[in-house]
PDB file of C-alpha atoms in Angstrom:
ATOM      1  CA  UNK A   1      -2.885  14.759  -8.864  1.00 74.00           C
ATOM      2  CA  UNK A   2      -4.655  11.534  -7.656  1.00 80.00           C
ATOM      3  CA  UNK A   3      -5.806  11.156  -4.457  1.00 87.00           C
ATOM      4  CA  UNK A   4      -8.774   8.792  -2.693  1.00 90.00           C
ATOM      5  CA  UNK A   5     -10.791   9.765   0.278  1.00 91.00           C
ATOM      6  CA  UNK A   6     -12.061   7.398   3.197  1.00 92.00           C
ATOM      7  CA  UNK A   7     -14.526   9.155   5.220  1.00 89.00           C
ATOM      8  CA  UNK A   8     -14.252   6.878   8.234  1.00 86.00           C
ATOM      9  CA  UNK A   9     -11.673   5.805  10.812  1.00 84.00           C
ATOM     10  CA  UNK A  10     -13.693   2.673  11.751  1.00 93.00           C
ATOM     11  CA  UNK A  11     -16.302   0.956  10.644  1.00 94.00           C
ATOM     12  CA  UNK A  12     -18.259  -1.518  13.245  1.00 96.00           C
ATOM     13  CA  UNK A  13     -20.650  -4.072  12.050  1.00 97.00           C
ATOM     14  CA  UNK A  14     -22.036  -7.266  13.833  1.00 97.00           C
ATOM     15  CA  UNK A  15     -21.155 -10.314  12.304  1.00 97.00           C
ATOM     16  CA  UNK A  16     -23.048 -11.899  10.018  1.00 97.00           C
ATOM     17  CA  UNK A  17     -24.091  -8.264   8.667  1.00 97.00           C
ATOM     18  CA  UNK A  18     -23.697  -6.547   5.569  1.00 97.00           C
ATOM     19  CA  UNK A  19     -20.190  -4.864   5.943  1.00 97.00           C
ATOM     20  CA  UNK A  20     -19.321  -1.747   3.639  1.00 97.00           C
ATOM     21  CA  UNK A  21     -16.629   0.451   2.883  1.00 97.00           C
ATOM     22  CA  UNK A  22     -16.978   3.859   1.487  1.00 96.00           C
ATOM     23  CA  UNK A  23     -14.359   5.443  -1.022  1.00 96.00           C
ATOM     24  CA  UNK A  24     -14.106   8.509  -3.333  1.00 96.00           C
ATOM     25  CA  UNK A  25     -11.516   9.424  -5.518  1.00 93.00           C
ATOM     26  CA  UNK A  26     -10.306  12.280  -7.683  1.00 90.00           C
ATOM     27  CA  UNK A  27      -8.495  11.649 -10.573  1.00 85.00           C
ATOM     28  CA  UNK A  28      -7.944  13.681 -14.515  1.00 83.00           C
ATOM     29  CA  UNK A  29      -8.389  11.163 -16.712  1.00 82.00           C
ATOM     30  CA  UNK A  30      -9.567   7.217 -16.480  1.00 82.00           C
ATOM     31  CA  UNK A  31      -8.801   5.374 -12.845  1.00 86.00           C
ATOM     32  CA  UNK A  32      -7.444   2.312 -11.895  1.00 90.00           C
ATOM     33  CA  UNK A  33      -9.489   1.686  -8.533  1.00 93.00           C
ATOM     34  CA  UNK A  34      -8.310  -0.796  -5.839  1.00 94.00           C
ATOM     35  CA  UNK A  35      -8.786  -2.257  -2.474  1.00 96.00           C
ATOM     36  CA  UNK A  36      -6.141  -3.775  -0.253  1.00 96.00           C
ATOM     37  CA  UNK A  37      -6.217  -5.341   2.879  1.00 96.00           C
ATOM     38  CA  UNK A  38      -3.911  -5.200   6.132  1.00 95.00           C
ATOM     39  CA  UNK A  39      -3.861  -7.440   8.978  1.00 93.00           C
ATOM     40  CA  UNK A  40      -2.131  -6.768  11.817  1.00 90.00           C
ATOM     41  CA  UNK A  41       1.773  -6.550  11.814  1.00 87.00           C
ATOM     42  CA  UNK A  42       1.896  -7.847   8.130  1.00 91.00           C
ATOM     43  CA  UNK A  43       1.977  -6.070   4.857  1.00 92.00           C
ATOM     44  CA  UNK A  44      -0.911  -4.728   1.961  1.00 93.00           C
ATOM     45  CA  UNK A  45      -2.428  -7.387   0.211  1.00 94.00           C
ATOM     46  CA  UNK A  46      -4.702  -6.849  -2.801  1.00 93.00           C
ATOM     47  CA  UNK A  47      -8.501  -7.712  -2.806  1.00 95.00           C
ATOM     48  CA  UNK A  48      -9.913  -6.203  -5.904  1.00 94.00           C
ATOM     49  CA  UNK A  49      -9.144  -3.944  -8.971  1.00 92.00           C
ATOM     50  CA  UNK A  50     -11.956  -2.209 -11.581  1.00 92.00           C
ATOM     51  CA  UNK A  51      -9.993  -1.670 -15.163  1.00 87.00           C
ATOM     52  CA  UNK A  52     -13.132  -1.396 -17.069  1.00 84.00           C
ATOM     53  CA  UNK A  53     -16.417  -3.125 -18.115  1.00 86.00           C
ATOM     54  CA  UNK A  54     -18.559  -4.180 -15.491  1.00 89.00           C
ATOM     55  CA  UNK A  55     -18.999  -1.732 -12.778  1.00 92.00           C
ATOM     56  CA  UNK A  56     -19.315  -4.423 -10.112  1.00 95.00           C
ATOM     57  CA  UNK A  57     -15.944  -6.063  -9.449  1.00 95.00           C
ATOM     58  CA  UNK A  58     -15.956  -9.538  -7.092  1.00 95.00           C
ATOM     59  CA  UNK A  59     -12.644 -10.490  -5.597  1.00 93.00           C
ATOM     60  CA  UNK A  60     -10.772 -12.300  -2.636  1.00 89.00           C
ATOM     61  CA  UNK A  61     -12.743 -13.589   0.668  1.00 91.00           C
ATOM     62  CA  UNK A  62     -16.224 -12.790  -0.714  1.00 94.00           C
ATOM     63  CA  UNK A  63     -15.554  -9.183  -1.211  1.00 96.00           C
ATOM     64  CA  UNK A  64     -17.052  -6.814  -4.223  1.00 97.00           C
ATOM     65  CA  UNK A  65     -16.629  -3.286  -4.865  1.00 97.00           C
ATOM     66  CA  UNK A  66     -19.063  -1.116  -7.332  1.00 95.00           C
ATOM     67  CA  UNK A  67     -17.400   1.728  -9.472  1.00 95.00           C
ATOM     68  CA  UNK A  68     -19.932   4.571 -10.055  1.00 95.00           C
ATOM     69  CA  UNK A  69     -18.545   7.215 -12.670  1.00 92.00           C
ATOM     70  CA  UNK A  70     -20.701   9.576 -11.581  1.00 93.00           C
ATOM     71  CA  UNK A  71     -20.476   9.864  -8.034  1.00 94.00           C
ATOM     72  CA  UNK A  72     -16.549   9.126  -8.193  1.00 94.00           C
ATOM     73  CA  UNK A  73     -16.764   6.367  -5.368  1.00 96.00           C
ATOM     74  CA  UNK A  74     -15.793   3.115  -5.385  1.00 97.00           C
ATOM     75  CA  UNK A  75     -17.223   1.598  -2.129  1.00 97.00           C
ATOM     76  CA  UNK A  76     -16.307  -2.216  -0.647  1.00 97.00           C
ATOM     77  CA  UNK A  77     -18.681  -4.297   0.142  1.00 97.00           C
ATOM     78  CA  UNK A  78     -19.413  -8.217   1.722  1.00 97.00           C
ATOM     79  CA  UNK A  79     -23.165  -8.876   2.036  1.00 96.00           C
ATOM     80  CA  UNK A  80     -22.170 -11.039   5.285  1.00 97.00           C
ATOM     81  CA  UNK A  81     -18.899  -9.856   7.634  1.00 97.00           C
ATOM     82  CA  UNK A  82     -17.239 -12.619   9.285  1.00 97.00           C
ATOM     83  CA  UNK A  83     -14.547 -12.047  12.654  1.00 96.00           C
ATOM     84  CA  UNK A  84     -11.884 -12.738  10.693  1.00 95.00           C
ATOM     85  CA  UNK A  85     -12.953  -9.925   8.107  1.00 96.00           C
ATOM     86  CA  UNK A  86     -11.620  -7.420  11.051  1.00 97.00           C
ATOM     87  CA  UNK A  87      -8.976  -5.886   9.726  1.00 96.00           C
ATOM     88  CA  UNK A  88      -7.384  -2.316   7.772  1.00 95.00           C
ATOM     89  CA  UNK A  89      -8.653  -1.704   4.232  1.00 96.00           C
ATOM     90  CA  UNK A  90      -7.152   0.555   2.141  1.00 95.00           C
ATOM     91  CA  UNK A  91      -8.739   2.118  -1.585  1.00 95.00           C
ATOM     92  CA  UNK A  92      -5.996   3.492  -3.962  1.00 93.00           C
ATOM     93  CA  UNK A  93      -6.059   5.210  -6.933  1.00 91.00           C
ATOM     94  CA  UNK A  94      -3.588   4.831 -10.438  1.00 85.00           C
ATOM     95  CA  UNK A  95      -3.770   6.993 -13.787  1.00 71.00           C
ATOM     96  CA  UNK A  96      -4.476   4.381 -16.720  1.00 61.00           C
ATOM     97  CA  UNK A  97      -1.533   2.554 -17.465  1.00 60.00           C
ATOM     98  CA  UNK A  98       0.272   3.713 -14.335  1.00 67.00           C
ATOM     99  CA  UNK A  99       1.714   1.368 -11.250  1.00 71.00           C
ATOM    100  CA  UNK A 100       2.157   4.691  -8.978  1.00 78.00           C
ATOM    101  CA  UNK A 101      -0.919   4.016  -6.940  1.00 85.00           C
ATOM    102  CA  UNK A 102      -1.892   6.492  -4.288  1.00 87.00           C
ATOM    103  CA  UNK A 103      -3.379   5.277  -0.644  1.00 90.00           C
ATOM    104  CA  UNK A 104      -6.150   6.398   1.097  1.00 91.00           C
ATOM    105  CA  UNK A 105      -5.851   6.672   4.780  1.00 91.00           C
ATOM    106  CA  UNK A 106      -7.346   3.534   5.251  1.00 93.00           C
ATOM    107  CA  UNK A 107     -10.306   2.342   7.175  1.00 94.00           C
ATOM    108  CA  UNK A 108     -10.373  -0.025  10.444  1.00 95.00           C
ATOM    109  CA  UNK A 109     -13.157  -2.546   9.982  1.00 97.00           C
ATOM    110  CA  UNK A 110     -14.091  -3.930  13.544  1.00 97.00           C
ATOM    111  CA  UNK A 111     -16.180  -7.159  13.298  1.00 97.00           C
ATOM    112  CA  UNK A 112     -18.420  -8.016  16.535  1.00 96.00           C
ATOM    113  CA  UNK A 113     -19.475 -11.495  17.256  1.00 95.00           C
TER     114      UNK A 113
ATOM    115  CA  UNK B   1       7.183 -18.711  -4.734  1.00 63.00           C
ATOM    116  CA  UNK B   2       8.446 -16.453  -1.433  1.00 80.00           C
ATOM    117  CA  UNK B   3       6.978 -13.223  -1.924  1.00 93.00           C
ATOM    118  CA  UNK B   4       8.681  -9.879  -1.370  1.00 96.00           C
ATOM    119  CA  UNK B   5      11.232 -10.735   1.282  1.00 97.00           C
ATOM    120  CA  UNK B   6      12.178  -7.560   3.607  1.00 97.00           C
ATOM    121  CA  UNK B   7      15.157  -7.392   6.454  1.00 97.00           C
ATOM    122  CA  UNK B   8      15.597  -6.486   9.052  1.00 97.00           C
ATOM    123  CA  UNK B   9      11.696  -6.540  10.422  1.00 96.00           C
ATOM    124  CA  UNK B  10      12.931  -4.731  13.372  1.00 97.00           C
ATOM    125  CA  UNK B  11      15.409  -2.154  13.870  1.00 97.00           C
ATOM    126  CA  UNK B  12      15.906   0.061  16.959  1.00 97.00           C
ATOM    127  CA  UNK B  13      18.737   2.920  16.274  1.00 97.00           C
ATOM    128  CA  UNK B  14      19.747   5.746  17.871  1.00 97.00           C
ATOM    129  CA  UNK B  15      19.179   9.391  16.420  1.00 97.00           C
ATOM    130  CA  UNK B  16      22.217  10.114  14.093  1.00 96.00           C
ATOM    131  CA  UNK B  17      23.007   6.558  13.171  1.00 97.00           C
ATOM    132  CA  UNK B  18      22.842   5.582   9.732  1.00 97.00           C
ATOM    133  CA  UNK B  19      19.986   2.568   8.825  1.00 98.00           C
ATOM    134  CA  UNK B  20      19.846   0.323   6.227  1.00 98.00           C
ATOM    135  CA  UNK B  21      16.599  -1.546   5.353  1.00 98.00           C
ATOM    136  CA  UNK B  22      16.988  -4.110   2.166  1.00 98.00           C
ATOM    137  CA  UNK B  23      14.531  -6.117  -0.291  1.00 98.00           C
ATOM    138  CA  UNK B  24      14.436  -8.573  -2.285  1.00 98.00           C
ATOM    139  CA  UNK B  25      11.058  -8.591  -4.642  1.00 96.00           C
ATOM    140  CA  UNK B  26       9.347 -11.286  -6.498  1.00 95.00           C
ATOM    141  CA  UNK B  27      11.660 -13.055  -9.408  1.00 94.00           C
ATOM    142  CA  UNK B  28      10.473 -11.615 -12.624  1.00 92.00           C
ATOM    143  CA  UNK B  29       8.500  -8.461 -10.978  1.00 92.00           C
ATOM    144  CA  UNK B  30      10.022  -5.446 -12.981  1.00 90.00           C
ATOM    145  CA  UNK B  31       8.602  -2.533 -11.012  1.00 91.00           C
ATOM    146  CA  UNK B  32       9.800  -2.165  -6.858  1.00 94.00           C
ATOM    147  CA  UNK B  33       8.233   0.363  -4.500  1.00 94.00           C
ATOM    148  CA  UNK B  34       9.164   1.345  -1.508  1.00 96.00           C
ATOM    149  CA  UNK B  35       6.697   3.088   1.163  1.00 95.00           C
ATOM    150  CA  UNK B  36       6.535   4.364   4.581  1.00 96.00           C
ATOM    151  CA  UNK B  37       3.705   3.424   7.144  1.00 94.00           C
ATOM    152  CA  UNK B  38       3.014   5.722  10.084  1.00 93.00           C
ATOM    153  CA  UNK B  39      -0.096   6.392  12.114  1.00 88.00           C
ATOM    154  CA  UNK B  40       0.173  10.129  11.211  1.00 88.00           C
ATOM    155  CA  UNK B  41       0.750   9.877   7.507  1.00 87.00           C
ATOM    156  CA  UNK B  42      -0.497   6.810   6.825  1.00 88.00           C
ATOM    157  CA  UNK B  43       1.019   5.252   3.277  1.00 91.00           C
ATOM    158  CA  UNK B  44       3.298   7.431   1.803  1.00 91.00           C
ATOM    159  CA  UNK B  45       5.030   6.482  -1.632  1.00 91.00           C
ATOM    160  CA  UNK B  46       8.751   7.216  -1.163  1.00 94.00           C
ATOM    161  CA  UNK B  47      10.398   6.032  -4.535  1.00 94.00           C
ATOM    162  CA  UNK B  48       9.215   3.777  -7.505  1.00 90.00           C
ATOM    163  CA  UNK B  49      12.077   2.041  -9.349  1.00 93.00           C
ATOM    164  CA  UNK B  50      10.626  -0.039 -12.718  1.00 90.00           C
ATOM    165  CA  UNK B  51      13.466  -2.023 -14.777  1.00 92.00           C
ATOM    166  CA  UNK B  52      15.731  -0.996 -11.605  1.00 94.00           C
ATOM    167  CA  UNK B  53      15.639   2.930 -12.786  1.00 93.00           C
ATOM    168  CA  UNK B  54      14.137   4.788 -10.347  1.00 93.00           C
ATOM    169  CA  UNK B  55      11.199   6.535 -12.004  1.00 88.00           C
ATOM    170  CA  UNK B  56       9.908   8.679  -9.264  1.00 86.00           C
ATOM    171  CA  UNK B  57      11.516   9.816  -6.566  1.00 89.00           C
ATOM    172  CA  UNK B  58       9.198  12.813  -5.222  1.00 87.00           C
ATOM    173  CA  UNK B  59       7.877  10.802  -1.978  1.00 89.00           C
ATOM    174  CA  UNK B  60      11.631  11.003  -0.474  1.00 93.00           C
ATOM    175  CA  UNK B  61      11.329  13.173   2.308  1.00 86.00           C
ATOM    176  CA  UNK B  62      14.928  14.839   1.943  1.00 84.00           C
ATOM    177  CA  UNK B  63      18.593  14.253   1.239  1.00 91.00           C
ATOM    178  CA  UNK B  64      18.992  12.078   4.439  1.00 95.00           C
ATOM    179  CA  UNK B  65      17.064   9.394   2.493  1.00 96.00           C
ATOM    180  CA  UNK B  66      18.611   7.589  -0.434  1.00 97.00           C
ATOM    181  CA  UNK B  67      17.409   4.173  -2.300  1.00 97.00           C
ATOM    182  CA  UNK B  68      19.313   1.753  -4.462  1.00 97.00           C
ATOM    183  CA  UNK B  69      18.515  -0.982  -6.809  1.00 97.00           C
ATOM    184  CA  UNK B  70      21.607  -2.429  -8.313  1.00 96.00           C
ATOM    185  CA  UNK B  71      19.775  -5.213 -10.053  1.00 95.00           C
ATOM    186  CA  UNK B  72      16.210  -6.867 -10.730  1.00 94.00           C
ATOM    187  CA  UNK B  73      16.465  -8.892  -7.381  1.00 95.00           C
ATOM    188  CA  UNK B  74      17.580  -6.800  -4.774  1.00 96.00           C
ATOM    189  CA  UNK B  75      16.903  -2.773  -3.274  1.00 98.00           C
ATOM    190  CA  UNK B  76      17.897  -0.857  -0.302  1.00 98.00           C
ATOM    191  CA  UNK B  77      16.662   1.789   1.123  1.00 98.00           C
ATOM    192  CA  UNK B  78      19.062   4.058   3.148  1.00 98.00           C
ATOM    193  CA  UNK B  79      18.650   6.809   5.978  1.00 97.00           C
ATOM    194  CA  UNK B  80      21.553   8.986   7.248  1.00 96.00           C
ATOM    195  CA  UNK B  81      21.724  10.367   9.550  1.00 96.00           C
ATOM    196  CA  UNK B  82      18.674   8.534  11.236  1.00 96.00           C
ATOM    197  CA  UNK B  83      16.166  10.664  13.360  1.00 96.00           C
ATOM    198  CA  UNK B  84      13.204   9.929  15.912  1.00 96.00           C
ATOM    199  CA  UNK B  85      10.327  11.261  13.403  1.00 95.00           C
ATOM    200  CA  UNK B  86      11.720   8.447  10.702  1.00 96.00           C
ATOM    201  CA  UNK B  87      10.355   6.140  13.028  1.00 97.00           C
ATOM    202  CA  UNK B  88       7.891   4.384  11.036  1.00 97.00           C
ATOM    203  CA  UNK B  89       6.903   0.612   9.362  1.00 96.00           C
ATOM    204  CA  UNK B  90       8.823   1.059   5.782  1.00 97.00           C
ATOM    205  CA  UNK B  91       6.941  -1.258   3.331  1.00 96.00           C
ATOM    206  CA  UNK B  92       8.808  -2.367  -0.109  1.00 96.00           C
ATOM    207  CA  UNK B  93       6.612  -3.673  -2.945  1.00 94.00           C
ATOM    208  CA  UNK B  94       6.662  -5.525  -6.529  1.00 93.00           C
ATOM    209  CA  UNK B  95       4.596  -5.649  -9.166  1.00 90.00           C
ATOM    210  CA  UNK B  96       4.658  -6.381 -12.819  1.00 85.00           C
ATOM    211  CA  UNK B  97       3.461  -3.735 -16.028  1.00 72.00           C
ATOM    212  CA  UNK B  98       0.500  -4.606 -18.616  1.00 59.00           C
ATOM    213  CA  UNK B  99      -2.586  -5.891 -17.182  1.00 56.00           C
ATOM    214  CA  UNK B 100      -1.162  -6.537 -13.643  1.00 62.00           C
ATOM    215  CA  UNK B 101      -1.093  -2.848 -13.184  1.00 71.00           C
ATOM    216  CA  UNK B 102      -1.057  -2.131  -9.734  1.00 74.00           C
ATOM    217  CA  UNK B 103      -1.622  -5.226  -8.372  1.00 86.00           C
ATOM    218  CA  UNK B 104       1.357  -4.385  -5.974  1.00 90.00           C
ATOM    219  CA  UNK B 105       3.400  -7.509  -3.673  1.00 92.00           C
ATOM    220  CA  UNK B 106       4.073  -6.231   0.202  1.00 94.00           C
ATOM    221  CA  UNK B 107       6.573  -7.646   2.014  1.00 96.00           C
ATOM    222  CA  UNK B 108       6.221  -7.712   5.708  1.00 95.00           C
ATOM    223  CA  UNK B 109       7.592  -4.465   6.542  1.00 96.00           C
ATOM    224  CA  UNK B 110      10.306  -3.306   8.334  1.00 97.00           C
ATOM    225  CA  UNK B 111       9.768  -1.283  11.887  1.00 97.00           C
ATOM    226  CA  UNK B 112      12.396   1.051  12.429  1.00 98.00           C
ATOM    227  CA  UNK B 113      12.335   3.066  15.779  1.00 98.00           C
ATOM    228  CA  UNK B 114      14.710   5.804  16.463  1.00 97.00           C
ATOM    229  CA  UNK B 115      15.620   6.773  19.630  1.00 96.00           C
TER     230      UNK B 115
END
């Protein structure tokens, strides 16, 4: 079965800082790996996906995300958090070829002026 | 376009009752998902209809739960009788196949409480 770890509850970084998010995943066979975002009181939306090719994936607001085979991880990044970056994030995990995505717990991201 | 439309956002029920939550996805999304939120859990993946057949049912927690998608624009999600631990946000989602693959829609949610 597919599943995605995030070690951390929270994650606190001053703003203006380099802001990342860790995530490992276990899956048989090749992943779909994502990121998706949650503000408060509102629903998922989705930040980044890595397919294939290029191990460094840019998407929405600045962020990026780096797939590395080898460690299985699949860690968020933004080289400079903003206040408004504070939010939920959430890694997930599909088979190839597969829409059934599973969550991670998700990880608060606290931004301090 | 509106995005995934969800209703009611809020319901507050008493244990036993029976709750409906409904959704509408995004025209010409073929795959519909519908998930529960809770602080416990966190995102749990109840049922998965694509081409309004449900595909995968396994997340349903048990017979009290049922979901419904009579056609490509509209899905319900049913509990009956309703208890305090299905107090939770339930989230529905869209998405489309081929090289959208999991780029999944979310509605707003809907917050049911149970008393």
């Amino acid at each position: 079965a597919q599943s995605v770890a995030q070690p951390e509850d929270q994650v606190n970084v001053a703003e203006g800082n380099p802001l990342t998010v860790k995530c490992t995943y276990s899956v048989s066979g090749n992943p779909y790996l994502f990121w998706y975002v949650q503000y408060p009181n509102r629903g998922l939306q989705f930040l980044l996906k890595y397919i294939t090719g290029d191990n460094l994936v840019k998407g929405s607001y600045g962020f990026e995300a780096e797939f590395n085979k080898s460690q299985t991880s699949f860690h968020l990044k933004k080289p400079s958090a903003l206040v408004s970056d504070s939010a939920l994030y959430f890694c997930a995990v599909a088979l190839y070829g597969n829409n059934r995505l599973a969550f991670g717990k998700g990880n608060q991201v606290v931004v301090i002026p | 376009d509106a995005g995934v439309i969800q209703s009611p956002r809020h319901e507050v029920t008493e244990m036993g009752q029976e709750v409906t939550l409904r959704c509408k996805p995004i025209s010409g999304h073929n795959s519909l998902f519908w998930y529960r939120q809770t602080m416990m859990r966190g995102l749990e993946l109840l049922i998965y209809f694509n081409n309004n057949v449900p595909i995968d049912d396994s997340g349903m927690p048990e017979d009290r739960f049922s979901a419904k998608m009579p056609n490509a624009s509209f899905s319900t999600l049913k509990i009956q009788p309703s208890e305090p631990r299905d107090s939770a946000v339930y989230f529905c989602a869209s998405s489309t196949d081929g090289t959208n693959t999991g780029e999944l829609f979310f509605g707003e949610g809907s917050r049911l409480t149970v008393l």
